[in-house]
Short mmCIF file of C-alpha atoms in Angstrom, two decimals:
data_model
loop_
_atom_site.label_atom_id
_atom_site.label_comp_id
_atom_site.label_asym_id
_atom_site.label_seq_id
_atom_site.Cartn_x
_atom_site.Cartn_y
_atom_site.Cartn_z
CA UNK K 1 7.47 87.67 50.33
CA UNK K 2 3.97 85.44 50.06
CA UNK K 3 3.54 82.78 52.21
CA UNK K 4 3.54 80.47 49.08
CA UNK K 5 7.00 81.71 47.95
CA UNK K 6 8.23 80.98 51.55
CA UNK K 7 6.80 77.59 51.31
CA UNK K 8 8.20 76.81 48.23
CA UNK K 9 11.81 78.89 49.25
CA UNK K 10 12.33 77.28 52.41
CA UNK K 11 10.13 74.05 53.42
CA UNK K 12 11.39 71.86 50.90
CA UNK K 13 12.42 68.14 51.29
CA UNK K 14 16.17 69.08 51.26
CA UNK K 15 15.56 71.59 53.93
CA UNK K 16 16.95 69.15 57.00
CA UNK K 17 20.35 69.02 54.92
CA UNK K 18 20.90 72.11 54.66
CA UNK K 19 20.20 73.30 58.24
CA UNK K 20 22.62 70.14 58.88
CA UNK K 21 25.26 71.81 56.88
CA UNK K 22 24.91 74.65 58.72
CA UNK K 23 24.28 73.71 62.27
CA UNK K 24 25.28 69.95 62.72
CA UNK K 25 21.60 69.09 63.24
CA UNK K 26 18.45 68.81 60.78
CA UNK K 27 15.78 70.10 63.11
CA UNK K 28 15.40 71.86 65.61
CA UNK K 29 16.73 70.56 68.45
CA UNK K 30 14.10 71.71 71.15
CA UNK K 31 10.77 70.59 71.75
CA UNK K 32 7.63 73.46 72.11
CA UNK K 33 5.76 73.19 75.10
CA UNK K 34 3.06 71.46 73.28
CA UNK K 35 6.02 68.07 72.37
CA UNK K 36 5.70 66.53 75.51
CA UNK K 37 6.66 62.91 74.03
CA UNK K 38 9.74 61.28 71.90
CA UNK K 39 12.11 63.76 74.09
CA UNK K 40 15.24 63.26 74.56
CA UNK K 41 15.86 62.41 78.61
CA UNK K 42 18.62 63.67 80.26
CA UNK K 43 19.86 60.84 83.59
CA UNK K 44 18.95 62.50 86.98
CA UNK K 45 19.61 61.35 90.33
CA UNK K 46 16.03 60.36 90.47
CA UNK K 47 16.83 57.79 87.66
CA UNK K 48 18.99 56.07 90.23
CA UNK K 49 16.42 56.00 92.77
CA UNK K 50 13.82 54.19 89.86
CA UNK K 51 16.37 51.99 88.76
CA UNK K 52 17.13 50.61 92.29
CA UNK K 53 12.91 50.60 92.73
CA UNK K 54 13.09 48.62 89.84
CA UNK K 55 15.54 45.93 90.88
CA UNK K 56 14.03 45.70 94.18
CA UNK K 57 10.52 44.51 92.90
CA UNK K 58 12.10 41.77 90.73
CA UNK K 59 14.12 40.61 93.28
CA UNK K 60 11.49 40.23 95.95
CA UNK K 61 8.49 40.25 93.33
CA UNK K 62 6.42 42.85 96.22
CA UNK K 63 4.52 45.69 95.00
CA UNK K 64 5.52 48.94 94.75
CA UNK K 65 3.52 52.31 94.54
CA UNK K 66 6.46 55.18 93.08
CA UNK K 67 4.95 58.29 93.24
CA UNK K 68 6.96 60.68 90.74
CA UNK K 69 6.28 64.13 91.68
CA UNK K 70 6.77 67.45 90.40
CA UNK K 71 4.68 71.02 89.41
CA UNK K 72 3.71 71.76 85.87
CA UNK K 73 6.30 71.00 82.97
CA UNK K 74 9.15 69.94 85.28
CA UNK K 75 9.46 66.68 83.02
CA UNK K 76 7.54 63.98 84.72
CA UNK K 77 5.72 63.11 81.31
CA UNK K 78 9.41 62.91 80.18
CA UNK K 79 10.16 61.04 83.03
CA UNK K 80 7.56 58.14 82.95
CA UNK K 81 7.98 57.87 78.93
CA UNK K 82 11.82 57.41 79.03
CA UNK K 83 11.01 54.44 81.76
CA UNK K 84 8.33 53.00 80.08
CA UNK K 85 10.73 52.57 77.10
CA UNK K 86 13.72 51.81 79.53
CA UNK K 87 11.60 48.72 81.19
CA UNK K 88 9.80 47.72 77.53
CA UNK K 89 13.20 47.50 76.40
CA UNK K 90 14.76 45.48 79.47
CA UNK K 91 11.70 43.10 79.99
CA UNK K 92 12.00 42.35 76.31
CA UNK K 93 14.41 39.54 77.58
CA UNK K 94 12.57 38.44 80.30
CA UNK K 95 9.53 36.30 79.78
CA UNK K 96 6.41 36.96 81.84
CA UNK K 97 6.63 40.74 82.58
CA UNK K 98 4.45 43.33 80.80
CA UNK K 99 4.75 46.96 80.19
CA UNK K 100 1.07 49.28 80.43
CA UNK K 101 1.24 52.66 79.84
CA UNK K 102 -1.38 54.94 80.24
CA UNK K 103 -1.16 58.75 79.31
CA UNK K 104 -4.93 59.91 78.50
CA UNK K 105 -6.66 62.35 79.95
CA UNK K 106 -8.96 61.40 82.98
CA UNK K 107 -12.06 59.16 82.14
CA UNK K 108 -15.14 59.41 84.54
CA UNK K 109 -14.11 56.47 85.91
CA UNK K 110 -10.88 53.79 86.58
CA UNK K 111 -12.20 51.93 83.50
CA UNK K 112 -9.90 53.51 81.35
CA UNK K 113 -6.61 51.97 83.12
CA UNK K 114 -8.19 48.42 83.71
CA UNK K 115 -9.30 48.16 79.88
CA UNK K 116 -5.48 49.31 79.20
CA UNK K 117 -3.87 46.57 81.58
CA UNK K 118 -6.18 43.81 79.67
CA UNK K 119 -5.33 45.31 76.52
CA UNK K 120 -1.67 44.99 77.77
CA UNK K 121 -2.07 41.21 78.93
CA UNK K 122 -3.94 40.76 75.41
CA UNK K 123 -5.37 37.37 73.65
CA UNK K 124 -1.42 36.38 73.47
CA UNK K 125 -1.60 36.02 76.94
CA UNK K 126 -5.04 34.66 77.24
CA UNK K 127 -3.09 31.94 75.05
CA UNK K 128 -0.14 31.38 77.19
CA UNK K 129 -2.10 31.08 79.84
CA UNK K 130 -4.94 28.66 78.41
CA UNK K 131 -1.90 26.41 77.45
CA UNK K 132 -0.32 26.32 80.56
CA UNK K 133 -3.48 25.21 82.72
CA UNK K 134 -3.62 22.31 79.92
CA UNK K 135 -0.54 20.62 81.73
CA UNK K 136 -0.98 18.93 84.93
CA UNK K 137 -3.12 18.65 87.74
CA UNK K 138 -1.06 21.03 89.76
CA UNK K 139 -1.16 23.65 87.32
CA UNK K 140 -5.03 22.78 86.33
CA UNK K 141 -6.09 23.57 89.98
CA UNK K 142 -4.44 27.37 89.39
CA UNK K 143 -7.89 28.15 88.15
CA UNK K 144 -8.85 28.40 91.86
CA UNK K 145 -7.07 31.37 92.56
CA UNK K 146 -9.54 32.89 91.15
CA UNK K 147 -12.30 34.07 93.59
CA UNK K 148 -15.04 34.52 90.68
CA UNK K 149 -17.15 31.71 89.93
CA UNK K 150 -17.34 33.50 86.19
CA UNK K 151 -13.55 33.80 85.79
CA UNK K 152 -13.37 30.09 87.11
CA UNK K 153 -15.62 28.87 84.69
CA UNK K 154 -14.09 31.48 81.76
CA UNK K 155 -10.64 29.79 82.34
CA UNK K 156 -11.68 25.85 82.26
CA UNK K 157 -13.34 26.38 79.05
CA UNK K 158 -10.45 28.42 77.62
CA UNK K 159 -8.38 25.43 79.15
CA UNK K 160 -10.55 22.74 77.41
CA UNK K 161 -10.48 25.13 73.89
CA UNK K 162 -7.99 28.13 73.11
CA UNK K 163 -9.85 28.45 70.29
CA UNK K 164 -8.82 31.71 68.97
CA UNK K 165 -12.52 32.57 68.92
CA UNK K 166 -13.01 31.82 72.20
CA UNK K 167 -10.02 33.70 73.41
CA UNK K 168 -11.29 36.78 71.89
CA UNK K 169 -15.08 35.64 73.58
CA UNK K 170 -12.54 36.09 76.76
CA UNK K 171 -10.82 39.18 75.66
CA UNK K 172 -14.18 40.90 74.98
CA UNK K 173 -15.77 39.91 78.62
CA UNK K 174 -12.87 41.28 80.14
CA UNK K 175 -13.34 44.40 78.98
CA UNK K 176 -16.74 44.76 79.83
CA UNK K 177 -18.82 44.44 76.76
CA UNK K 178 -22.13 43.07 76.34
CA UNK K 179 -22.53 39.53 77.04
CA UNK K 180 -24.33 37.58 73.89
CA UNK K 181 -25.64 33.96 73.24
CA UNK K 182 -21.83 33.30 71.72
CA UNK K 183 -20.31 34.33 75.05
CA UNK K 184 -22.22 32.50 77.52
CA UNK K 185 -22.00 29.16 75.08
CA UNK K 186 -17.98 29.53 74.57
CA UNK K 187 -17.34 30.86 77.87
CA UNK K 188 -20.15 29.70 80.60
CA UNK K 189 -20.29 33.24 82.15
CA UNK K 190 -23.24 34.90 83.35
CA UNK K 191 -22.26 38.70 84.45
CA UNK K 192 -21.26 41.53 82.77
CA UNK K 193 -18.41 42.73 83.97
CA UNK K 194 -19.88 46.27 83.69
CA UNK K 195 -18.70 48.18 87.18
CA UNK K 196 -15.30 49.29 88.02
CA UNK K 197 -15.54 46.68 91.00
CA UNK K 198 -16.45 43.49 88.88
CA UNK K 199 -13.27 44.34 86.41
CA UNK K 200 -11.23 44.99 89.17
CA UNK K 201 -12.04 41.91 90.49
CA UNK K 202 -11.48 39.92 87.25
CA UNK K 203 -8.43 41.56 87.06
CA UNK K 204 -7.62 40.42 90.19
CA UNK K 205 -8.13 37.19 89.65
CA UNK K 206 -6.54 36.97 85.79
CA UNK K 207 -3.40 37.83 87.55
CA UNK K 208 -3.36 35.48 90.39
CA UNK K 209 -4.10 32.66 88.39
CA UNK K 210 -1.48 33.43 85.58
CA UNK K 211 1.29 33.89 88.81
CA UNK K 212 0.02 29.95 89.93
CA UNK K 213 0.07 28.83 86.10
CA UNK K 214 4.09 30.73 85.98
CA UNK K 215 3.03 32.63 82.90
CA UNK K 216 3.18 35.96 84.96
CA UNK K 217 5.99 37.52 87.16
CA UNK K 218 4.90 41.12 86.67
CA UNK K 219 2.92 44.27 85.58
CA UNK K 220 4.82 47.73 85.41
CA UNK K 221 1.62 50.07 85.06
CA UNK K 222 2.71 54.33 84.45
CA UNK K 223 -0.33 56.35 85.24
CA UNK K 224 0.26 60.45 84.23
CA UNK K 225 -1.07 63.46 84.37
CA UNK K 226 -3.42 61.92 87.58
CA UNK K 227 -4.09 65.86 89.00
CA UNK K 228 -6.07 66.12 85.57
CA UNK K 229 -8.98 64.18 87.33
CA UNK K 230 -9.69 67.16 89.47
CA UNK K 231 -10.23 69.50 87.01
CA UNK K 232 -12.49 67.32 84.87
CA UNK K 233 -13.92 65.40 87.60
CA UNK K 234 -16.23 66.36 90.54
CA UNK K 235 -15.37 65.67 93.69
CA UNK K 236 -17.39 62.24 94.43
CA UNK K 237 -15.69 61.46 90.67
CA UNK K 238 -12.53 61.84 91.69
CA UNK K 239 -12.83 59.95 95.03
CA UNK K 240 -13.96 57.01 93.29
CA UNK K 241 -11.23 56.66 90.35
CA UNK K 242 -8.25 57.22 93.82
CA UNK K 243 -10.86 54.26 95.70
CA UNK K 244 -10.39 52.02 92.33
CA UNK K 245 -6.90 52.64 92.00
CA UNK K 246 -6.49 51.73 96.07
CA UNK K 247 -8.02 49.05 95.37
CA UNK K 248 -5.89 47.59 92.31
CA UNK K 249 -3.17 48.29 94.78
CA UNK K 250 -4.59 46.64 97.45
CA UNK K 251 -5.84 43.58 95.78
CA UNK K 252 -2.03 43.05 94.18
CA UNK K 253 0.34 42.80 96.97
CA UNK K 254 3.11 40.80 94.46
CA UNK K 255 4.08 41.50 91.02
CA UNK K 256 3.08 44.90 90.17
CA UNK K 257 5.12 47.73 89.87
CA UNK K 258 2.95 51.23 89.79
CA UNK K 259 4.79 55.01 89.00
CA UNK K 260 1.78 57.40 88.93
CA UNK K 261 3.08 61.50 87.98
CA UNK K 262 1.69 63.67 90.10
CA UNK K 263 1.67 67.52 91.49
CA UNK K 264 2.42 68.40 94.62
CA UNK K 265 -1.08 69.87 95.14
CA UNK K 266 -3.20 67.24 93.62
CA UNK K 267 -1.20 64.96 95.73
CA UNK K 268 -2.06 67.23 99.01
CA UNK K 269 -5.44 67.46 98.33
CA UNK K 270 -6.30 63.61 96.79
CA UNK K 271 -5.00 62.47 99.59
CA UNK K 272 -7.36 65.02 102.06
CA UNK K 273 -10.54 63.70 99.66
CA UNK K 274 -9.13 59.69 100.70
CA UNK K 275 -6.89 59.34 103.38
CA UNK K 276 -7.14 55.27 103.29
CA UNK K 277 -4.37 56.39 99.69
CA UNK K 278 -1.99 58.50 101.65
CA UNK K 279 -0.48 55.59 103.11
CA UNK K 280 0.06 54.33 99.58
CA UNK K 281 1.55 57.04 98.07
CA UNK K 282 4.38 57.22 100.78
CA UNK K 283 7.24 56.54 98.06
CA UNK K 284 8.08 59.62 96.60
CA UNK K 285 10.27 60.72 94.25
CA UNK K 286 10.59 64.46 93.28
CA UNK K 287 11.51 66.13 89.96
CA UNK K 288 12.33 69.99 90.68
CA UNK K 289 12.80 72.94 88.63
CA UNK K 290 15.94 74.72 87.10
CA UNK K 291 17.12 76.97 89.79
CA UNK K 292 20.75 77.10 88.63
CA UNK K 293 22.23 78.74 85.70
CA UNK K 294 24.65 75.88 85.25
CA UNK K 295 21.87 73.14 85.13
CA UNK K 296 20.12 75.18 82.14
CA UNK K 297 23.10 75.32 79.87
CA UNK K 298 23.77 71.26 81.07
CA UNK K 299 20.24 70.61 79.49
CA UNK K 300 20.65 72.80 76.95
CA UNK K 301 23.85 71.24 75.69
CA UNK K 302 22.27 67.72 76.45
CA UNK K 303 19.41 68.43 73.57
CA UNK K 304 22.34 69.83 71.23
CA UNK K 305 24.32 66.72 71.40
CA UNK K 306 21.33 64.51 71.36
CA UNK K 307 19.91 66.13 67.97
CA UNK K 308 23.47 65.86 66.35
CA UNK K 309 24.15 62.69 67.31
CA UNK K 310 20.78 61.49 65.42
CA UNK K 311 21.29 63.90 62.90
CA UNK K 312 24.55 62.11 62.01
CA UNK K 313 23.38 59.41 62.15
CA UNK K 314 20.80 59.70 59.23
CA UNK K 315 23.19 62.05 57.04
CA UNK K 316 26.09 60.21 57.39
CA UNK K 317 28.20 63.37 56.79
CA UNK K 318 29.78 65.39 59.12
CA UNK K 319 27.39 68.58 59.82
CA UNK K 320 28.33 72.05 60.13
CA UNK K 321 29.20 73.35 63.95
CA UNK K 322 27.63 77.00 64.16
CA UNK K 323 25.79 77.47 67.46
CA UNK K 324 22.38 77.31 67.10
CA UNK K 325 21.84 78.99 70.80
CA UNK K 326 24.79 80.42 71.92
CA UNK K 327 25.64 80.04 75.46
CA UNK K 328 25.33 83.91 76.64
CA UNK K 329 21.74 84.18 74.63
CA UNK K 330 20.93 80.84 76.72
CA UNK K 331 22.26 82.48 79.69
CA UNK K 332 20.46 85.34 79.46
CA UNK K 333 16.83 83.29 78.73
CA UNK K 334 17.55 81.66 82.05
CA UNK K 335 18.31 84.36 84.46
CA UNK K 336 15.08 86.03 82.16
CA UNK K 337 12.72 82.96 83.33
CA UNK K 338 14.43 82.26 86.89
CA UNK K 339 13.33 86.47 87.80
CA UNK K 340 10.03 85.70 85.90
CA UNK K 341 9.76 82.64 88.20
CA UNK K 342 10.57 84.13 91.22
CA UNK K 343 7.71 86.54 91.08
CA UNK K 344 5.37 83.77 90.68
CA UNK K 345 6.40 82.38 94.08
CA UNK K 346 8.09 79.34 91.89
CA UNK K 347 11.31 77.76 93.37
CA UNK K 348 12.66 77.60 89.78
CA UNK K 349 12.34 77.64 86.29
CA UNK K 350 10.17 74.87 84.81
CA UNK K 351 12.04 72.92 81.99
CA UNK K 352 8.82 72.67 79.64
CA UNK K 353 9.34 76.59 79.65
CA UNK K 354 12.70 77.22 79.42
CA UNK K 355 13.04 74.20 76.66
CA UNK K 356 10.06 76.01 74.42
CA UNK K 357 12.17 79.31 74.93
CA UNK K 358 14.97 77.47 73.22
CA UNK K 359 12.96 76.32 70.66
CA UNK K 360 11.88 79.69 69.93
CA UNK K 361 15.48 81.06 69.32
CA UNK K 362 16.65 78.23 67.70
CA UNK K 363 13.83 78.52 64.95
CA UNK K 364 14.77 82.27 64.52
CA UNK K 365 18.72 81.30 63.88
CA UNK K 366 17.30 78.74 61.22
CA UNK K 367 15.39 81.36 59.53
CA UNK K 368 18.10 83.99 60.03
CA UNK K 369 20.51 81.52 58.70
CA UNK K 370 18.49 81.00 55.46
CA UNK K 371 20.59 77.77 55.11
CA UNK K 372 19.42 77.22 50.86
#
C-alpha cells in the first residue's frame, strides 16, 4: 500500500473515534521522548515536599531557592510545568503574586530570565503600580526604595502620568532597549539599562517599591534545563549567568520563590566554577529513576487512565476497553530497560525512556488494530 492510500485509509478526521471505540482513548496515550510538555503528572512524594515549600514562603513571605534535581528524562521538565500550572492556577485568587516561567535554551547571558520576569510583571503592573503611588504621602515616598536615581525618576513620572504611552516608554527601558528623545522626555532617564547588572538592579528596585506600594507579595520564577548552559556556554559564560542569578537571589531576600531543574553533575560542577552559589542551592529536592517493576506499570496505568478520562470527556460515549499495552508486554519493556540501564552504570530506568517505549507499542496496537 502507497503512502497516499495509507493517508487517506487511516489519518482521517474520524480516526480518534474509532481508536476510542476500540481502546477507550483517541490517541495515543504516551508521549515520545521528544513531548516533553502538556504531560500528564503523576503526584510524588516530592510534590509534598513543593507544596509545603510553597506554603512556607506565603506564610513568612522569605525567599526560597528549590533546587529540583534529577539525571536526563527523569521528569523534572514535567515536574516544573505541572507546578507552574499548579501555582498559576492557585495565585489566580490571590492578588499580587505572579507566575514566570522560563524553559529556553541557555542565552549568553542572564538577560533572557530578567526580560521574562518584566515581561511577567508587564504594563498591567506598571499600571497598578503607577496608581497606587498616586495615593498618599506614605505610599508616594515608596518610590525611595528604589536605589536608582533612573528608576526613581521613571516611577514619579509614571506616578504624575500612567499614560499608557508612557507605561510602555517604561516597559521598553526595562528591558533594555535603546533610549530615544520620547524616553528621556516621558520618563526623565538617562541610562540604558544595557548590562545584566543595571537590569538586575532595576529589577531590584521595581520589586521593592511595588512590596512598599502593596501591589506585590510575590514572584514564583521556574528556571529548566540550567545544565544546558555548559554545553553552549564557555566556562567564563557560564560563571557569569550562575553570578547573575546569585545575585537576583541575593538582592531579593522576601517575596520570591525560585525552583531551578537541574542534574546532578551540572549541579557538582556549577557549584566547583562558583562556590559563593553552593550555599544557595542547599534545598534540594530529588526526582529518581524507575528502579521497580511495580512503579513502571503504576505510571503506566496512570497515563491510561489519564488519556481515557479526557478521551471521555470529549466523546461523550463510553469507549471500548481493549488494552492498548498489556501489562506482561509492559513488564517485559521494563525489566528490558532496567538490564539496559544497569549496564550504563544508571540506578534506574529513566521515565522519558521507558514512556517513549510505550508510545512505541501503543502506536503498533493502533495500527495492528486497524480500528476503520
Amino acid at each position: 500500500m502507497s503512502l497516499r492510500d495509507r493517508i487517506r485509509d487511516e489519518a482521517t478526521e474520524d480516526a480518534p473515534q474509532q481508536i476510542y471505540a476500540v481502546f477507550g482513548v483517541d490517541s495515543n496515550p504516551f508521549p515520545a521522548s521528544n513531548q516533553t510538555s502538556d504531560n500528564p503528572h503523576l503526584a510524588t512524594d516530592a510534590d509534598t515536599e513543593v507544596e509545603d515549600r510553597i506554603v512556607t514562603f506565603l506564610r513568612n513571605q522569605r525567599s526560597q531557592v528549590v533546587v529540583v534535581e534529577g539525571t536526563q528524562g527523569v521528569g523534572k521538565t514535567n515536574f516544573l510545568c505541572h507546578f507552574a500550572d499548579e501555582i498559576r492556577s492557585a495565585m489566580d485568587e490571590m492578588d499580587g503574586y505572579y507566575v514566570v516561567r522560563y524553559f529556553a535554551d541557555p542565552e549568553r547571558s542572564f538577560d533572557g530570565t530578567t526580560r521574562r520576569m518584566f515581561e511577567g510583571l508587564g504594563t498591567e503592573h506598571l499600571r497598578k503600580l503607577a496608581n497606587a503611588l498616586s495615593g498618599s504621602r506614605a505610599a508616594r515616598q515608596a518610590i525611595q526604595a528604589a536605589s536608582g536615581h533612573d528608576m526613581q525618576t521613571a516611577l514619579e513620572r509614571i506616578r504624575q502620568e500612567p499614560s499608557q504611552e508612557n507605561l510602555g516608554f517604561m516597559m521598553e527601558w526595562l528591558m533594555g532597549l535603546r533610549i530615544l528623545k520620547a524616553h528621556r522626555l516621558a520618563l526623565g532617564v538617562q541610562f540604558r539599562l544595557d548590562t545584566v547588572e543595571s537590569k538586575t538592579s532595576a529589577l531590584r528596585d521595581l520589586i521593592h517599591v511595588s512590596v512598599e506600594a502593596d501591589v506585590l507579595k510575590g514572584i514564583f520564577l521556574l528556571l529548566d534545563e540550567l545544565e544546558k548552559q555548559d554545553g553552549v556556554l564557555g566556562p567564563m559564560a557560564v560563571v557569569r549567568y550562575l553570578s547573575a542569578l546569585r545575585a537576583v537571589v541575593d538582592a531579593l531576600p522576601k517575596r520570591l520563590f525560585l525552583m531551578i531543574g537541574i542534574s546532578p553533575d551540572a549541579l557538582r560542577r556549577y557549584s566547583l566554577a562558583l562556590p559563593a552559589l553552593r550555599g544557595r542551592l542547599e534545598n534540594k529536592i530529588t526526582l529518581e529513576p524507575l528502579s521497580d517493576v511495580t512503579e513502571a506499570i503504576k505510571l503506566m496505568d496512570f497515563y491510561v487512565e489519564s488519556a481515557q478520562r479526557s478521551a471521555q470527556e470529549r466523546q461523550r460515549t463510553d469507549g471500548g476497553d481493549r488494552k492498548i499495552v498489556l501489562p506482561g508486554e509492559a513488564e517485559d519493556l521494563f525489566n528490558k530497560l532496567y538490564e539496559r540501564a544497569k549496564r550504563r552504570g544508571d540506578e534506574g530506568v529513566r521515565q522519558r525512556a521507558y514512556l517513549h517505549e510505550l508510545h512505541r507499542i501503543a502506536e503498533k496496537a493502533i495500527l495492528e488494530a486497524n480500528p476503520r
